[in-house]
Backbone as a chain_set.jsonl record, in Angstrom:
{"seq": "IFKEMYKKEPVVEAIHAGLECGIIGEKFSGMDMISIGPTIKYPHSPEEQVHISTVDKFYQYVIEIMKNI", "coords": {"N": [[0.838, -1.192, 0.0], [1.911, 1.253, 0.848], [3.953, 1.671, -1.086], [2.375, 1.907, -3.38], [0.935, 4.251, -2.824], [2.908, 6.248, -2.364], [4.939, 5.889, -4.147], [7.485, 4.91, -3.542], [9.841, 3.052, -1.535], [9.091, 2.211, 1.859], [10.7, 3.627, 4.762], [12.33, 1.58, 6.922], [13.041, 1.023, 10.21], [14.751, -0.278, 12.994], [14.357, 0.339, 16.331], [15.258, 1.009, 19.72], [13.074, 1.651, 22.07], [10.714, 3.019, 24.427], [8.084, 2.124, 23.54], [4.591, 1.343, 22.937], [4.6, -1.169, 21.792], [6.581, -2.593, 23.126], [5.444, -2.974, 25.655], [3.118, -4.439, 25.037], [4.363, -6.622, 23.83], [5.585, -7.854, 25.998], [3.45, -9.094, 27.231], [2.402, -10.744, 25.278], [4.335, -12.727, 24.113], [6.368, -13.392, 21.274], [4.639, -12.371, 19.401], [4.233, -10.795, 16.278], [4.781, -7.429, 15.494], [4.37, -3.939, 14.691], [5.247, -0.471, 14.867], [3.916, 2.511, 13.838], [3.804, 5.873, 12.557], [3.453, 9.502, 12.34], [6.191, 11.739, 11.48], [8.295, 12.319, 14.136], [10.338, 14.279, 16.153], [12.762, 14.252, 18.734], [11.252, 12.767, 20.774], [9.192, 12.525, 23.728], [10.39, 14.526, 25.227], [11.133, 17.885, 26.38], [11.615, 19.242, 24.035], [10.131, 18.011, 22.095], [8.857, 17.483, 18.827], [6.489, 17.458, 16.189], [6.31, 16.772, 12.797], [4.188, 18.547, 11.079], [3.291, 18.314, 8.435], [3.479, 15.607, 7.986], [1.447, 14.399, 9.369], [-1.177, 14.324, 8.17], [-0.492, 12.829, 5.934], [0.218, 10.409, 7.141], [-2.281, 9.764, 8.297], [-3.884, 9.386, 5.988], [-2.61, 7.151, 4.963], [-3.173, 5.228, 6.954], [-5.949, 5.073, 6.629], [-6.071, 3.874, 4.077], [-4.867, 1.41, 4.672], [-6.824, 0.353, 6.4], [-8.968, 0.099, 4.62], [-8.123, -2.043, 3.178], [-8.062, -4.268, 4.751]], "CA": [[0.0, 0.0, 0.0], [2.797, 2.417, 0.928], [4.594, 1.869, -2.389], [1.357, 2.38, -4.316], [0.556, 5.628, -2.498], [4.003, 7.22, -2.336], [5.878, 5.567, -5.232], [8.82, 4.648, -3.005], [9.889, 2.079, -0.446], [9.053, 2.834, 3.191], [11.908, 3.544, 5.575], [12.102, 0.638, 8.019], [14.103, 1.152, 11.195], [14.584, -0.941, 14.287], [14.828, 1.226, 17.39], [14.982, 0.575, 21.082], [12.368, 2.761, 22.712], [9.633, 2.593, 25.313], [6.814, 2.219, 22.838], [3.547, 0.406, 23.328], [4.962, -2.518, 21.329], [7.337, -3.253, 24.186], [4.51, -3.365, 26.713], [2.288, -5.524, 24.503], [5.245, -7.762, 23.607], [5.808, -8.55, 27.267], [2.261, -9.882, 27.552], [2.153, -11.683, 24.184], [5.65, -12.997, 23.534], [6.342, -14.021, 19.96], [3.724, -11.681, 18.497], [4.818, -9.842, 15.346], [4.117, -6.131, 15.595], [5.081, -2.762, 14.21], [4.774, 0.821, 15.35], [4.003, 3.482, 12.75], [3.256, 7.169, 12.911], [4.047, 10.644, 11.653], [7.577, 12.03, 11.853], [8.429, 12.996, 15.43], [11.722, 14.514, 16.577], [12.981, 14.431, 20.18], [10.049, 12.333, 21.504], [9.159, 12.444, 25.194], [11.297, 15.522, 25.802], [10.566, 19.235, 26.248], [11.814, 19.713, 22.658], [9.399, 17.144, 21.163], [8.273, 18.159, 17.671], [5.889, 16.617, 15.16], [6.291, 17.431, 11.494], [2.753, 18.649, 10.781], [3.018, 17.835, 7.074], [3.427, 14.143, 7.953], [0.274, 13.901, 10.101], [-2.219, 13.96, 7.209], [0.069, 11.743, 5.123], [0.073, 9.2, 7.956], [-3.714, 9.492, 8.414], [-4.344, 8.826, 4.713], [-2.029, 5.808, 4.883], [-3.963, 4.362, 7.843], [-7.245, 4.868, 5.963], [-5.874, 2.876, 3.022], [-4.656, 0.111, 5.325], [-8.125, -0.113, 6.895], [-9.774, -0.298, 3.465], [-7.58, -3.276, 2.603], [-8.037, -5.369, 5.724]], "C": [[0.877, 1.247, 0.0], [3.419, 2.711, -0.436], [3.607, 2.394, -3.42], [1.033, 3.851, -4.08], [1.679, 6.626, -2.737], [5.092, 6.953, -3.361], [7.317, 5.431, -4.752], [8.706, 3.617, -1.893], [9.769, 2.807, 0.894], [10.414, 2.708, 3.867], [11.583, 2.651, 6.766], [13.299, 0.713, 8.949], [13.757, 0.337, 12.43], [15.167, -0.003, 15.338], [14.516, 0.601, 18.74], [14.352, 1.767, 21.791], [11.234, 2.201, 23.562], [8.277, 2.745, 24.674], [5.83, 1.174, 23.348], [3.877, -1.015, 22.893], [5.726, -3.277, 22.403], [6.437, -3.759, 25.295], [3.647, -4.539, 26.253], [3.125, -6.783, 24.32], [5.553, -8.539, 24.868], [4.647, -9.479, 27.604], [1.979, -10.969, 26.518], [3.471, -11.974, 23.475], [5.512, -13.74, 22.21], [5.427, -13.346, 18.962], [4.523, -10.749, 17.577], [4.06, -8.535, 15.469], [5.003, -5.042, 15.031], [4.506, -1.534, 14.901], [4.973, 1.813, 14.213], [3.419, 4.803, 13.22], [3.887, 8.276, 12.102], [5.481, 10.861, 12.142], [7.615, 12.851, 13.131], [9.91, 13.101, 15.762], [11.746, 14.754, 18.083], [11.77, 13.994, 21.02], [10.257, 12.269, 23.013], [10.176, 13.374, 25.847], [10.634, 16.89, 25.682], [10.69, 19.793, 24.83], [11.033, 18.894, 21.624], [8.736, 17.968, 20.069], [7.624, 17.121, 16.762], [5.912, 17.423, 13.866], [4.843, 17.409, 10.999], [2.423, 18.086, 9.399], [2.928, 16.315, 7.001], [2.189, 13.578, 8.645], [-0.823, 13.477, 9.13], [-1.748, 12.813, 6.321], [-0.089, 10.409, 5.858], [-1.395, 8.8, 8.066], [-4.244, 8.837, 7.134], [-3.823, 7.405, 4.519], [-2.827, 4.826, 5.743], [-5.332, 4.076, 7.231], [-7.116, 3.797, 4.883], [-5.624, 1.487, 3.597], [-5.994, -0.465, 5.769], [-9.027, -0.575, 5.752], [-9.362, -1.663, 2.929], [-7.489, -4.435, 3.583], [-9.084, -6.394, 5.345]], "O": [[0.625, 2.189, -0.752], [3.416, 3.854, -0.891], [3.961, 3.235, -4.246], [0.874, 4.612, -5.034], [1.444, 7.72, -3.25], [6.065, 7.703, -3.441], [8.254, 5.79, -5.465], [7.62, 3.348, -1.379], [10.295, 3.91, 1.043], [11.182, 1.791, 3.575], [10.661, 2.939, 7.529], [14.435, 0.493, 8.53], [12.6, 0.278, 12.848], [16.327, 0.399, 15.249], [13.618, -0.231, 18.867], [15.019, 2.762, 22.074], [10.852, 1.04, 23.418], [7.407, 3.428, 25.215], [6.189, 0.255, 24.084], [3.476, -1.97, 23.557], [5.533, -4.482, 22.568], [6.645, -4.855, 25.816], [3.468, -5.512, 26.985], [2.664, -7.886, 24.615], [5.759, -9.751, 24.818], [4.849, -10.537, 28.2], [1.386, -11.998, 26.842], [3.691, -11.513, 22.355], [4.649, -14.603, 22.052], [5.431, -13.708, 17.786], [5.385, -10.003, 18.042], [2.831, -8.531, 15.542], [6.218, -5.2, 14.91], [3.405, -1.574, 15.451], [6.077, 1.941, 13.684], [2.633, 4.844, 14.167], [4.759, 8.025, 11.27], [5.919, 10.232, 13.106], [7.043, 13.938, 13.203], [10.647, 12.12, 15.662], [10.846, 15.389, 18.632], [11.308, 14.748, 21.877], [11.354, 11.994, 23.498], [10.75, 13.051, 26.886], [9.658, 17.033, 24.945], [9.959, 20.71, 24.459], [11.239, 19.055, 20.421], [8.133, 19.008, 20.334], [8.157, 16.025, 16.589], [5.575, 18.607, 13.85], [4.344, 16.375, 10.556], [1.384, 17.45, 9.22], [2.359, 15.781, 6.049], [1.911, 12.386, 8.517], [-1.351, 12.372, 9.254], [-2.532, 11.922, 5.993], [-0.482, 9.406, 5.262], [-1.721, 7.62, 7.942], [-4.972, 7.846, 7.198], [-4.524, 6.554, 3.972], [-3.121, 3.714, 5.304], [-5.82, 2.949, 7.311], [-7.963, 2.91, 4.786], [-6.119, 0.495, 3.062], [-6.27, -1.643, 5.539], [-9.772, -1.542, 5.907], [-10.16, -2.357, 2.299], [-6.899, -5.47, 3.272], [-9.234, -7.405, 6.031]]}, "num_chains": 1, "name": "protein.A"}
């Protein structure tokens, strides 16, 4: 879906962070999961920033995912 919408490969990164995936993963070991969202810089800090232009882009992507479930 991402490639169809944006005509490029998504950027896939593995990070170590305190995301919800870590909490869920503790309760359901072995579950495959991902975390996606708009572009955020300096998360969980006083300097946290969201790139506003990526919020609608992310929303439209989620809508397309839901249409294809």
